[in-house]
Short mmCIF file of C-alpha atoms and ligand atoms in Angstrom, two decimals:
data_model
loop_
_atom_site.label_atom_id
_atom_site.label_comp_id
_atom_site.label_asym_id
_atom_site.label_seq_id
_atom_site.Cartn_x
_atom_site.Cartn_y
_atom_site.Cartn_z
CA MET A 814 6.86 -28.16 5.69
CA LYS A 815 6.17 -27.66 9.38
CA ILE A 816 7.87 -24.67 11.04
CA THR A 817 10.05 -25.80 13.95
CA ALA A 818 11.89 -22.58 14.88
CA ALA A 819 11.62 -18.81 14.42
CA ASP A 820 14.73 -17.03 15.71
CA VAL A 821 15.31 -13.30 15.86
CA ILE A 822 18.89 -12.13 15.34
CA VAL A 823 19.88 -8.57 16.24
CA THR A 824 23.35 -7.62 15.09
CA SER A 825 25.28 -4.42 14.51
CA PRO A 826 28.05 -4.91 11.95
CA GLY A 827 28.52 -1.17 11.37
CA ARG A 828 24.79 -0.49 11.85
CA ASN A 829 21.88 -2.31 13.45
CA PHE A 830 19.91 -5.04 11.68
CA VAL A 831 17.02 -7.23 12.83
CA THR A 832 16.69 -10.54 11.00
CA LEU A 833 14.21 -13.40 11.37
CA ARG A 834 15.25 -16.93 10.55
CA ILE A 835 12.50 -19.53 10.11
CA THR A 836 13.47 -23.23 10.14
CA THR A 837 11.32 -26.14 8.93
CA GLU A 838 11.26 -29.74 10.12
CA ASP A 839 13.12 -30.87 7.01
CA GLY A 840 15.96 -28.44 7.76
CA LEU A 841 15.20 -25.64 5.30
CA THR A 842 15.78 -22.11 6.54
CA GLY A 843 14.48 -18.77 5.34
CA LEU A 844 15.59 -15.24 6.25
CA GLY A 845 13.52 -12.07 6.58
CA ASP A 846 14.59 -8.47 7.20
CA ALA A 847 12.76 -6.61 10.00
CA THR A 848 15.11 -3.64 10.43
CA LEU A 849 13.42 -0.37 11.45
CA ASN A 850 16.15 2.25 11.67
CA GLY A 851 16.43 3.72 15.18
CA ARG A 852 13.57 1.57 16.57
CA GLU A 853 15.07 -1.90 16.05
CA LEU A 854 14.34 -3.35 19.48
CA ALA A 855 10.62 -2.61 19.22
CA VAL A 856 10.39 -4.92 16.19
CA GLU A 857 12.61 -7.49 17.88
CA ALA A 858 10.24 -7.57 20.89
CA TYR A 859 7.14 -7.75 18.68
CA LEU A 860 8.62 -10.64 16.72
CA ARG A 861 9.93 -12.55 19.74
CA SER A 862 6.92 -12.08 21.99
CA HIS A 863 3.94 -11.97 19.67
CA VAL A 864 4.81 -13.41 16.27
CA ALA A 865 7.40 -16.21 16.62
CA PRO A 866 5.27 -18.30 19.03
CA LEU A 867 2.39 -18.24 16.52
CA LEU A 868 4.57 -19.62 13.75
CA ILE A 869 5.81 -22.79 15.46
CA GLY A 870 3.99 -25.87 14.16
CA GLY A 871 2.48 -23.93 11.22
CA ASP A 872 2.85 -24.82 7.54
CA ALA A 873 5.72 -22.81 5.99
CA GLY A 874 4.08 -23.20 2.57
CA ARG A 875 0.97 -21.18 3.46
CA ILE A 876 2.39 -17.71 2.79
CA GLU A 877 -0.77 -15.74 2.00
CA ASP A 878 -2.67 -17.34 4.86
CA THR A 879 0.14 -16.61 7.33
CA TRP A 880 0.25 -12.97 6.17
CA GLN A 881 -3.50 -12.55 6.67
CA TYR A 882 -3.36 -14.37 10.02
CA LEU A 883 -0.68 -12.03 11.37
CA TYR A 884 -2.30 -8.91 9.87
CA ARG A 885 -6.04 -9.44 10.41
CA GLY A 886 -5.60 -11.89 13.26
CA ALA A 887 -3.90 -9.28 15.47
CA TYR A 888 -6.98 -7.00 15.29
CA TRP A 889 -4.57 -4.04 15.66
CA ARG A 890 -3.13 -3.51 12.24
CA ARG A 891 -0.62 -1.49 10.23
CA GLY A 892 2.14 0.62 11.78
CA PRO A 893 5.87 0.36 11.07
CA VAL A 894 6.66 -2.12 13.86
CA THR A 895 3.89 -4.59 13.01
CA MET A 896 4.44 -4.40 9.28
CA ALA A 897 8.24 -4.83 9.49
CA ALA A 898 7.62 -7.95 11.57
CA ILE A 899 5.06 -9.34 9.11
CA ALA A 900 7.43 -8.48 6.25
CA ALA A 901 10.21 -10.52 7.85
CA VAL A 902 7.95 -13.57 8.21
CA ASP A 903 6.74 -13.19 4.64
CA MET A 904 10.26 -12.85 3.18
CA ALA A 905 11.49 -15.86 5.15
CA LEU A 906 8.58 -18.00 3.93
CA TRP A 907 9.18 -16.99 0.29
CA ASP A 908 12.88 -17.80 0.80
CA ILE A 909 11.92 -21.28 2.05
CA LYS A 910 9.38 -21.88 -0.73
CA ALA A 911 11.89 -20.91 -3.42
CA LYS A 912 14.63 -23.04 -1.82
CA ALA A 913 12.22 -25.99 -1.66
CA ALA A 914 11.49 -25.47 -5.36
CA GLY A 915 15.23 -25.21 -6.11
CA MET A 916 14.67 -21.84 -7.78
CA PRO A 917 15.69 -18.24 -7.26
CA LEU A 918 12.68 -16.34 -5.93
CA TYR A 919 12.25 -14.31 -9.12
CA GLN A 920 11.38 -17.53 -10.96
CA LEU A 921 8.46 -18.15 -8.59
CA LEU A 922 7.32 -14.58 -9.20
CA GLY A 923 6.96 -15.22 -12.91
CA GLY A 924 10.55 -15.20 -14.14
CA ALA A 925 12.81 -12.40 -15.34
CA SER A 926 11.33 -9.48 -17.26
CA ARG A 927 14.75 -7.87 -17.81
CA THR A 928 18.46 -8.69 -17.62
CA GLY A 929 19.05 -6.59 -14.49
CA ALA A 930 17.61 -3.79 -12.37
CA LEU A 931 18.81 -0.24 -13.09
CA ALA A 932 20.29 1.03 -9.81
CA TYR A 933 20.84 4.58 -8.66
CA GLY A 934 23.72 5.56 -6.41
CA HIS A 935 24.04 8.44 -3.94
CA ALA A 936 26.28 11.34 -4.91
CA SER A 937 26.62 14.18 -2.42
CA GLY A 938 28.91 16.99 -1.36
CA ARG A 939 29.16 19.83 1.09
CA ASP A 940 29.35 22.25 -1.85
CA ILE A 941 28.98 22.16 -5.63
CA PRO A 942 32.61 21.16 -6.45
CA GLU A 943 32.33 18.23 -4.02
CA VAL A 944 29.01 17.19 -5.58
CA LEU A 945 30.62 17.16 -9.02
CA ASP A 946 33.54 15.04 -7.74
CA SER A 947 31.12 12.64 -6.16
CA VAL A 948 29.09 12.26 -9.37
CA ARG A 949 32.33 11.58 -11.25
CA SER A 950 33.33 8.92 -8.74
CA HIS A 951 29.91 7.23 -9.04
CA LEU A 952 30.17 7.17 -12.82
CA GLU A 953 33.59 5.52 -12.45
CA GLN A 954 32.00 2.89 -10.18
CA GLY A 955 29.56 2.08 -12.99
CA TYR A 956 26.37 3.82 -11.89
CA ARG A 957 24.08 4.85 -14.73
CA ALA A 958 21.66 6.88 -12.57
CA ILE A 959 22.58 9.14 -9.67
CA ARG A 960 20.82 10.82 -6.76
CA ILE A 961 22.15 14.29 -5.93
CA GLN A 962 22.13 15.73 -2.39
CA SER A 963 24.06 18.82 -1.41
CA GLY A 964 25.10 20.86 1.59
CA ILE A 965 23.23 24.17 1.88
CA PRO A 966 25.12 27.44 2.54
CA GLY A 967 24.57 28.45 6.16
CA LEU A 968 23.53 24.95 7.38
CA ASP A 969 26.07 22.76 9.22
CA SER A 970 24.71 19.33 8.48
CA VAL A 971 22.20 18.37 5.80
CA TYR A 972 20.34 15.10 5.13
CA GLY A 973 21.99 12.92 2.50
CA VAL A 974 25.46 14.47 2.54
CA ALA A 975 28.07 11.84 3.34
CA ALA A 976 30.65 12.59 6.05
CA SER A 977 33.66 12.49 3.73
CA SER A 978 31.79 13.87 0.79
CA ALA A 979 34.46 14.31 -1.81
CA ALA A 980 36.12 10.94 -1.20
CA GLY A 981 36.38 8.80 -4.29
CA GLY A 982 35.99 5.03 -4.53
CA GLU A 983 33.65 3.09 -2.30
CA ARG A 984 31.92 4.98 0.50
CA TYR A 985 30.06 3.51 3.43
CA ASP A 986 30.05 6.60 5.60
CA TYR A 987 26.53 7.82 4.84
CA GLU A 988 24.52 6.59 7.80
CA PRO A 989 22.17 9.12 9.36
CA ALA A 990 21.47 7.05 12.50
CA ARG A 991 24.27 7.99 14.92
CA ARG A 992 25.47 5.27 17.29
CA SER A 993 25.81 6.28 20.91
CA LEU A 994 29.01 4.27 21.53
CA GLY A 995 28.84 3.41 25.20
CA GLY A 996 25.51 4.29 26.73
CA PRO A 997 22.10 5.77 26.14
CA SER A 998 21.98 9.06 24.32
CA ARG A 999 19.60 11.38 22.53
CA PRO A 1000 19.37 11.97 18.78
CA VAL A 1001 21.67 14.49 17.15
CA GLU A 1002 19.80 17.72 16.34
CA GLU A 1003 20.21 19.41 12.97
CA THR A 1004 19.14 22.90 11.90
CA TRP A 1005 17.03 23.39 8.78
CA ASP A 1006 16.09 26.35 6.59
CA THR A 1007 13.77 25.52 3.66
CA ARG A 1008 14.17 28.91 1.93
CA ALA A 1009 17.96 28.53 1.82
CA TYR A 1010 17.47 25.01 0.42
CA LEU A 1011 15.03 26.20 -2.27
CA ARG A 1012 17.50 28.89 -3.37
CA HIS A 1013 20.46 26.52 -3.56
CA MET A 1014 19.23 23.26 -5.14
CA PRO A 1015 18.54 24.65 -8.66
CA ARG A 1016 22.15 25.92 -8.73
CA VAL A 1017 23.40 22.46 -7.84
CA PHE A 1018 21.43 20.79 -10.64
CA GLU A 1019 22.43 23.49 -13.10
CA ALA A 1020 26.11 22.75 -12.34
CA VAL A 1021 25.64 18.97 -12.60
CA ARG A 1022 23.87 19.22 -15.98
CA ALA A 1023 26.52 21.68 -17.25
CA GLU A 1024 29.28 19.24 -16.31
CA PHE A 1025 27.70 15.88 -17.20
CA GLY A 1026 25.20 16.70 -19.97
CA PRO A 1027 21.52 15.90 -20.47
CA GLU A 1028 21.54 12.07 -20.62
CA LEU A 1029 22.35 10.95 -17.08
CA PRO A 1030 19.20 10.22 -15.01
CA LEU A 1031 19.35 12.46 -11.90
CA LEU A 1032 17.24 12.07 -8.77
CA HIS A 1033 16.73 14.15 -5.64
CA ASP A 1034 15.23 13.47 -2.19
CA GLY A 1035 13.39 16.36 -0.49
CA HIS A 1036 13.05 14.18 2.64
CA HIS A 1037 9.58 15.42 3.65
CA ARG A 1038 10.65 18.99 4.47
CA MET A 1039 8.60 21.22 2.18
CA THR A 1040 5.05 22.51 2.26
CA PRO A 1041 3.06 21.63 -0.87
CA ILE A 1042 3.53 25.07 -2.40
CA GLN A 1043 7.28 25.07 -1.63
CA ALA A 1044 7.55 21.65 -3.26
CA ALA A 1045 5.59 22.90 -6.27
CA LYS A 1046 8.10 25.77 -6.61
CA LEU A 1047 11.10 23.44 -6.36
CA GLY A 1048 9.59 21.04 -8.90
CA LYS A 1049 9.07 23.96 -11.29
CA ASP A 1050 12.54 25.41 -10.71
CA LEU A 1051 14.12 22.00 -11.39
CA GLU A 1052 12.21 21.37 -14.64
CA PRO A 1053 15.06 22.66 -16.85
CA TYR A 1054 17.32 19.93 -15.37
CA ASP A 1055 14.95 17.08 -16.29
CA LEU A 1056 14.93 15.05 -13.05
CA PHE A 1057 14.13 11.32 -13.04
CA TRP A 1058 12.20 12.10 -9.84
CA LEU A 1059 11.74 14.42 -6.91
CA GLU A 1060 11.26 12.20 -3.86
CA ASP A 1061 9.36 12.79 -0.61
CA ALA A 1062 8.65 16.42 -1.39
CA THR A 1063 6.15 16.76 1.48
CA PRO A 1064 5.46 14.89 4.76
CA ALA A 1065 4.29 11.37 3.98
CA GLU A 1066 1.11 11.28 6.04
CA ASP A 1067 -0.71 13.72 3.76
CA PRO A 1068 -1.11 12.09 0.34
CA THR A 1069 -3.39 14.88 -0.86
CA ALA A 1070 -0.46 17.35 -0.71
CA LEU A 1071 0.77 15.71 -3.90
CA ARG A 1072 -2.35 16.94 -5.69
CA LEU A 1073 -1.25 20.54 -5.27
CA ILE A 1074 2.34 19.82 -6.34
CA ARG A 1075 1.08 17.98 -9.42
CA GLN A 1076 -0.97 20.99 -10.53
CA HIS A 1077 2.19 23.08 -10.82
CA THR A 1078 5.02 20.95 -12.12
CA THR A 1079 5.91 18.20 -14.59
CA THR A 1080 8.89 17.03 -12.48
CA PRO A 1081 8.12 13.33 -11.79
CA LEU A 1082 7.24 12.56 -8.16
CA ALA A 1083 8.09 9.59 -5.91
CA ILE A 1084 6.94 8.84 -2.37
CA GLY A 1085 6.39 5.93 0.01
CA GLU A 1086 9.57 4.90 1.87
CA ILE A 1087 7.90 5.40 5.26
CA PHE A 1088 4.51 4.04 4.19
CA ASN A 1089 3.69 0.71 5.82
CA SER A 1090 0.50 -0.22 4.02
CA LEU A 1091 -0.85 -0.21 0.52
CA HIS A 1092 -3.67 1.89 2.01
CA ASP A 1093 -1.19 4.70 2.80
CA TYR A 1094 -1.09 5.44 -0.92
CA GLY A 1095 -4.73 6.62 -0.69
CA PRO A 1096 -5.55 8.50 -3.91
CA LEU A 1097 -1.92 8.69 -5.08
CA LEU A 1098 -2.27 5.82 -7.53
CA SER A 1099 -5.86 6.12 -8.73
CA GLU A 1100 -5.47 9.88 -9.33
CA ARG A 1101 -2.00 9.43 -10.87
CA LEU A 1102 -0.48 11.91 -8.42
CA ILE A 1103 2.89 10.12 -8.35
CA ASP A 1104 5.13 8.37 -10.87
CA TYR A 1105 7.06 5.96 -8.61
CA VAL A 1106 6.26 4.03 -5.43
CA ARG A 1107 9.18 4.15 -2.98
CA SER A 1108 8.15 1.49 -0.48
CA ALA A 1109 10.66 -1.08 0.78
CA VAL A 1110 9.76 -4.76 0.91
CA THR A 1111 10.85 -4.60 4.57
CA HIS A 1112 8.40 -1.84 5.55
CA ILE A 1113 5.34 -2.43 3.37
CA GLY A 1114 4.74 -5.99 4.65
CA GLY A 1115 6.97 -8.26 2.59
CA VAL A 1116 7.03 -9.76 -0.89
CA THR A 1117 3.30 -10.54 -0.73
CA ALA A 1118 2.35 -6.92 0.02
CA MET A 1119 4.84 -5.45 -2.44
CA ARG A 1120 3.50 -7.58 -5.28
CA LYS A 1121 -0.02 -6.36 -4.56
CA LEU A 1122 1.14 -2.73 -4.38
CA LEU A 1123 3.02 -2.96 -7.67
CA ASP A 1124 0.14 -4.71 -9.43
CA LEU A 1125 -2.19 -1.92 -8.31
CA ALA A 1126 0.38 0.72 -9.33
CA ALA A 1127 0.69 -0.92 -12.76
CA VAL A 1128 -3.01 -0.35 -13.42
CA TYR A 1129 -2.30 3.41 -13.26
CA GLY A 1130 1.03 3.34 -15.10
CA VAL A 1131 3.02 3.98 -11.91
CA LYS A 1132 6.41 2.27 -11.61
CA SER A 1133 8.55 0.86 -8.83
CA GLY A 1134 11.47 2.67 -7.20
CA MET A 1135 12.09 0.59 -4.10
CA HIS A 1136 13.82 2.05 -1.09
CA GLY A 1137 17.36 0.67 -0.75
CA PRO A 1138 19.56 2.57 1.72
CA THR A 1139 21.90 0.60 4.00
CA ASP A 1140 19.23 0.27 6.69
CA ILE A 1141 17.51 -2.18 4.35
CA SER A 1142 19.59 -5.26 5.17
CA PRO A 1143 21.08 -7.45 2.43
CA VAL A 1144 18.07 -9.75 3.02
CA GLY A 1145 15.61 -6.92 2.31
CA MET A 1146 17.72 -5.82 -0.66
CA ALA A 1147 17.72 -9.32 -2.15
CA ALA A 1148 13.92 -9.51 -1.80
CA ALA A 1149 13.65 -6.19 -3.66
CA LEU A 1150 15.95 -7.39 -6.44
CA HIS A 1151 13.93 -10.55 -7.11
CA ILE A 1152 10.78 -8.44 -7.46
CA ASP A 1153 12.62 -5.83 -9.56
CA LEU A 1154 13.64 -8.51 -12.00
CA ALA A 1155 10.19 -10.07 -12.25
CA VAL A 1156 7.60 -7.27 -12.39
CA HIS A 1157 6.75 -5.48 -15.61
CA ASN A 1158 6.38 -2.02 -14.06
CA PHE A 1159 9.93 -1.81 -12.68
CA GLY A 1160 11.29 1.74 -12.64
CA ILE A 1161 14.59 1.93 -10.77
CA GLN A 1162 16.22 0.49 -7.62
CA GLU A 1163 17.99 2.54 -4.96
CA TYR A 1164 21.34 0.99 -4.08
CA MET A 1165 23.88 1.83 -1.40
CA LYS A 1166 26.61 -0.73 -0.96
CA HIS A 1167 26.72 -2.33 2.48
CA SER A 1168 30.01 -2.09 4.35
CA PRO A 1169 32.52 -4.98 4.27
CA ARG A 1170 31.67 -5.56 7.96
CA THR A 1171 27.95 -5.95 7.16
CA LEU A 1172 28.89 -8.38 4.40
CA GLU A 1173 30.86 -10.51 6.88
CA VAL A 1174 27.54 -11.25 8.59
CA PHE A 1175 25.27 -11.39 5.54
CA LEU A 1176 26.67 -13.62 2.79
CA THR A 1177 25.22 -12.19 -0.40
CA SER A 1178 25.04 -13.49 -3.95
CA TYR A 1179 23.50 -10.50 -5.75
CA ARG A 1180 25.80 -8.53 -8.00
CA PHE A 1181 26.18 -5.02 -9.42
CA THR A 1182 27.54 -4.88 -12.96
CA ASP A 1183 27.50 -1.99 -15.44
CA GLY A 1184 24.94 -0.09 -13.41
CA LEU A 1185 22.52 -3.01 -13.12
CA LEU A 1186 21.75 -5.20 -10.11
CA HIS A 1187 20.99 -8.92 -10.44
CA PRO A 1188 19.72 -11.10 -7.57
CA SER A 1189 21.65 -14.22 -8.77
CA ASP A 1190 20.30 -17.68 -9.52
CA THR A 1191 20.95 -19.14 -6.07
CA PRO A 1192 17.75 -20.86 -4.87
CA GLY A 1193 15.66 -18.70 -2.52
CA LEU A 1194 16.63 -15.12 -1.79
CA GLY A 1195 20.31 -15.97 -2.16
CA ILE A 1196 21.41 -14.69 1.26
CA GLU A 1197 22.76 -16.59 4.27
CA LEU A 1198 23.57 -15.24 7.73
CA ASP A 1199 26.77 -16.18 9.59
CA ASP A 1200 25.69 -16.53 13.25
CA GLU A 1201 29.22 -16.40 14.63
CA ALA A 1202 29.97 -13.20 12.76
CA ALA A 1203 26.62 -11.72 13.87
CA ALA A 1204 27.45 -12.47 17.51
CA ARG A 1205 30.68 -10.49 17.21
CA PHE A 1206 28.66 -7.29 16.61
CA PRO A 1207 26.17 -6.71 19.44
CA TYR A 1208 23.39 -4.12 19.20
CA GLU A 1209 24.34 -0.50 19.79
CA GLN A 1210 21.71 2.12 20.35
CA ALA A 1211 21.40 4.55 17.42
CA TYR A 1212 18.88 7.25 16.60
CA LEU A 1213 18.05 9.12 13.41
CA PRO A 1214 18.61 12.90 13.79
CA VAL A 1215 15.90 15.35 14.78
CA ASN A 1216 15.48 18.57 12.76
CA ARG A 1217 14.77 22.05 14.15
CA LEU A 1218 14.19 25.30 12.28
CA THR A 1219 16.56 28.18 13.00
CA ASP A 1220 14.15 29.43 15.73
CA GLY A 1221 14.18 26.03 17.46
CA THR A 1222 10.84 24.68 16.20
CA VAL A 1223 10.88 20.92 15.58
CA HIS A 1224 10.61 20.22 11.83
CA ASP A 1225 10.34 17.07 9.71
CA TRP A 1226 13.74 15.41 9.31
O1 LIG B 592 16.36 5.31 7.97
C1 LIG B 592 16.14 6.46 7.22
C2 LIG B 592 16.69 6.26 5.83
O2 LIG B 592 16.26 5.05 5.32
C3 LIG B 592 16.28 7.36 4.90
O3 LIG B 592 16.68 8.60 5.42
C4 LIG B 592 16.91 7.12 3.55
O4 LIG B 592 15.48 8.75 2.56
C5 LIG B 592 16.23 7.82 2.44
C6 LIG B 592 16.49 7.31 1.09
O5 LIG B 592 15.85 7.82 0.17
O6 LIG B 592 17.31 6.43 0.94
MG1 LIG B 593 14.26 8.97 0.78
#
């Protein structure tokens, strides 16, 4: 299966996506997601200039060898741009291999370990009544696990709170990367106050538990904003509300911060969405400092890297909780779902529905039923890309927001 083409497609059907399509001499194609929110064109350039030319003429069947060639062979290694590019190649090659075998990818990964992957949805609101409405609406949509994010009194705009928070039904309006619509711009700046946040969040969870009872799995994302001791306090204060996890409590580049949090609280911990290497987990797995790994297939280096990460995590009883916001394209989401279905140490899958516009470009076959996601039995990943639709939505510059404290100091967003 000689590779004859490796094309990079950048499209913006509601938000930006970078996709790699690999074609073989016998006409098989495979897709890979290389989207890096707010830095899309850096991955596009890396793929086009440095990766695609190396693929032409190679054997599409040699997945592990290609991964090692692109990783070790570059000398410079790791980093979000490089690893998103390698991930896209890896996903596309798995897509081709599974199509050639006439099987859905999960069959090549060992077959199904469950009937579907438990998905969690995103409830949010500017205040507690809006949060409660949003949880209700998610339950009506069939979610059986729900992440809770809330506005904070005194702060104008807070991570994770959708623009039309109380709206029922389907919502596609949570997208933190703001598009500049007609020319270069700078990121939006938000103001942050951790003490106000620490005071408010326990009240939010108290209200949600009072309204919806003890059964519903509830999650929360701290989005890297706390110091270790602040995170320890929040974890402790949230213990009465029995969270499924507290995510990204502290900035991701310091894995040892989790050690301190762990000493103080039994609230389960999850981290890893901005990690781009298994090595970023450092002591987190071997010292059992976390309960869930949050990496995305798109950012950790593909199906090959994710399998290795989850096998290592399994040794320490740590489960998966793959990243799945809308900046993971339907291709990246499908790759996650095949792994979710196959591995034994599956925990939960984040799921935000892509907009109808995104789904005009990416033709998906996975399905969400009764709170569970299933990747479908279509051979390969089960996703195709409509080039004509993609061409209708050209790239638009978009940046993630930047956070400042009330005195103007730049803070983690
Ligand atoms: O691009 C940034 C988003 O992917 C991130 O803010 C989403 O934290 C996130 C989550 O848990 O989904
Ligand atoms: Mg997160």
